[in-house]
Amino acid sequence: MRKLKDITGPEAMRLTSHLIMLGYVVMRGKTMRKYAGRKIPKGMDPDDYNQQFAVDFFNALLDEYQDDFTPILAEIEGVPLADYLASANPDKIMADVDELMKDSDFTSLFFASEQSRTRTSSGSASENTEAQTI
């Protein structure tokens, strides 16, 4: 499976269209509503919280949004949807989803707000304030 950054040209346009539609549908779905406004439970590790969110999110994609998500898998694979569906089996789909979860470009589209809520700043303002000589 290709990484998002490796897809260019007309394929990139189709894939972007699919991703925008999926994002629109998912953002209004029950998985996102489940997490909207939630804070990490006291004592829960932020990484565990994000892991649970990711599991719920991908489960929803495969369960609730199959018709919106499958064309994305096919597009990333670089094959027509009918060919992807013909070769799809649980092992392949799980491998593809696992690979997609490892693609930081993909996950940042959907998890950026969740990750930013769990990250803490180092508190050092000097890190990015050095003057440059021109």
XYZ file of C-alpha atoms in Angstrom, residues 11-80:
70
model
C -5.034 9.900 -8.476
C -4.185 12.484 -5.822
C -7.195 14.568 -6.849
C -9.561 11.578 -6.611
C -8.089 10.507 -3.304
C -8.354 14.021 -1.879
C -11.991 14.139 -2.916
C -12.645 10.818 -1.148
C -10.807 11.989 1.976
C -12.741 15.249 2.157
C -16.049 13.422 1.849
C -15.016 10.825 4.404
C -13.887 13.523 6.815
C -17.189 15.345 6.417
C -19.211 12.186 7.057
C -17.055 10.964 9.945
C -16.942 14.310 11.733
C -20.711 14.157 12.010
C -20.854 10.480 12.976
C -21.357 8.825 16.312
C -17.679 8.011 16.848
C -16.683 11.657 16.736
C -19.683 12.642 18.869
C -18.580 10.044 21.407
C -15.259 11.852 21.799
C -16.368 15.450 21.247
C -15.549 17.603 24.231
C -14.149 14.677 26.198
C -11.114 15.086 28.299
C -8.675 12.342 29.033
C -9.938 10.585 32.161
C -7.867 11.366 35.218
C -5.093 8.843 35.570
C -5.409 7.564 31.968
C -2.307 7.717 29.835
C -2.801 10.081 26.839
C -1.352 7.462 24.503
C -3.892 4.908 25.755
C -6.675 7.433 25.175
C -5.472 8.126 21.631
C -5.104 4.390 20.993
C -8.712 3.796 22.073
C -9.873 6.675 19.888
C -7.961 5.236 16.909
C -9.467 1.780 17.441
C -12.995 3.227 17.694
C -12.359 5.457 14.686
C -11.122 2.699 12.383
C -13.822 0.343 13.599
C -16.395 2.987 12.646
C -14.759 3.438 9.246
C -14.999 -0.262 8.531
C -18.461 -0.682 10.045
C -20.426 2.538 9.556
C -18.623 4.136 6.610
C -17.619 1.149 4.509
C -18.977 2.675 1.289
C -16.977 5.867 1.901
C -13.796 4.189 3.148
C -13.354 1.342 0.652
C -12.713 3.659 -2.345
C -9.909 5.260 -0.335
C -8.255 1.895 0.252
C -8.590 1.088 -3.457
C -7.203 4.475 -4.500
C -4.215 4.147 -2.179
C -3.644 0.621 -3.469
C -3.740 2.058 -7.003
C -6.420 -0.294 -8.302
C -10.028 0.136 -9.438
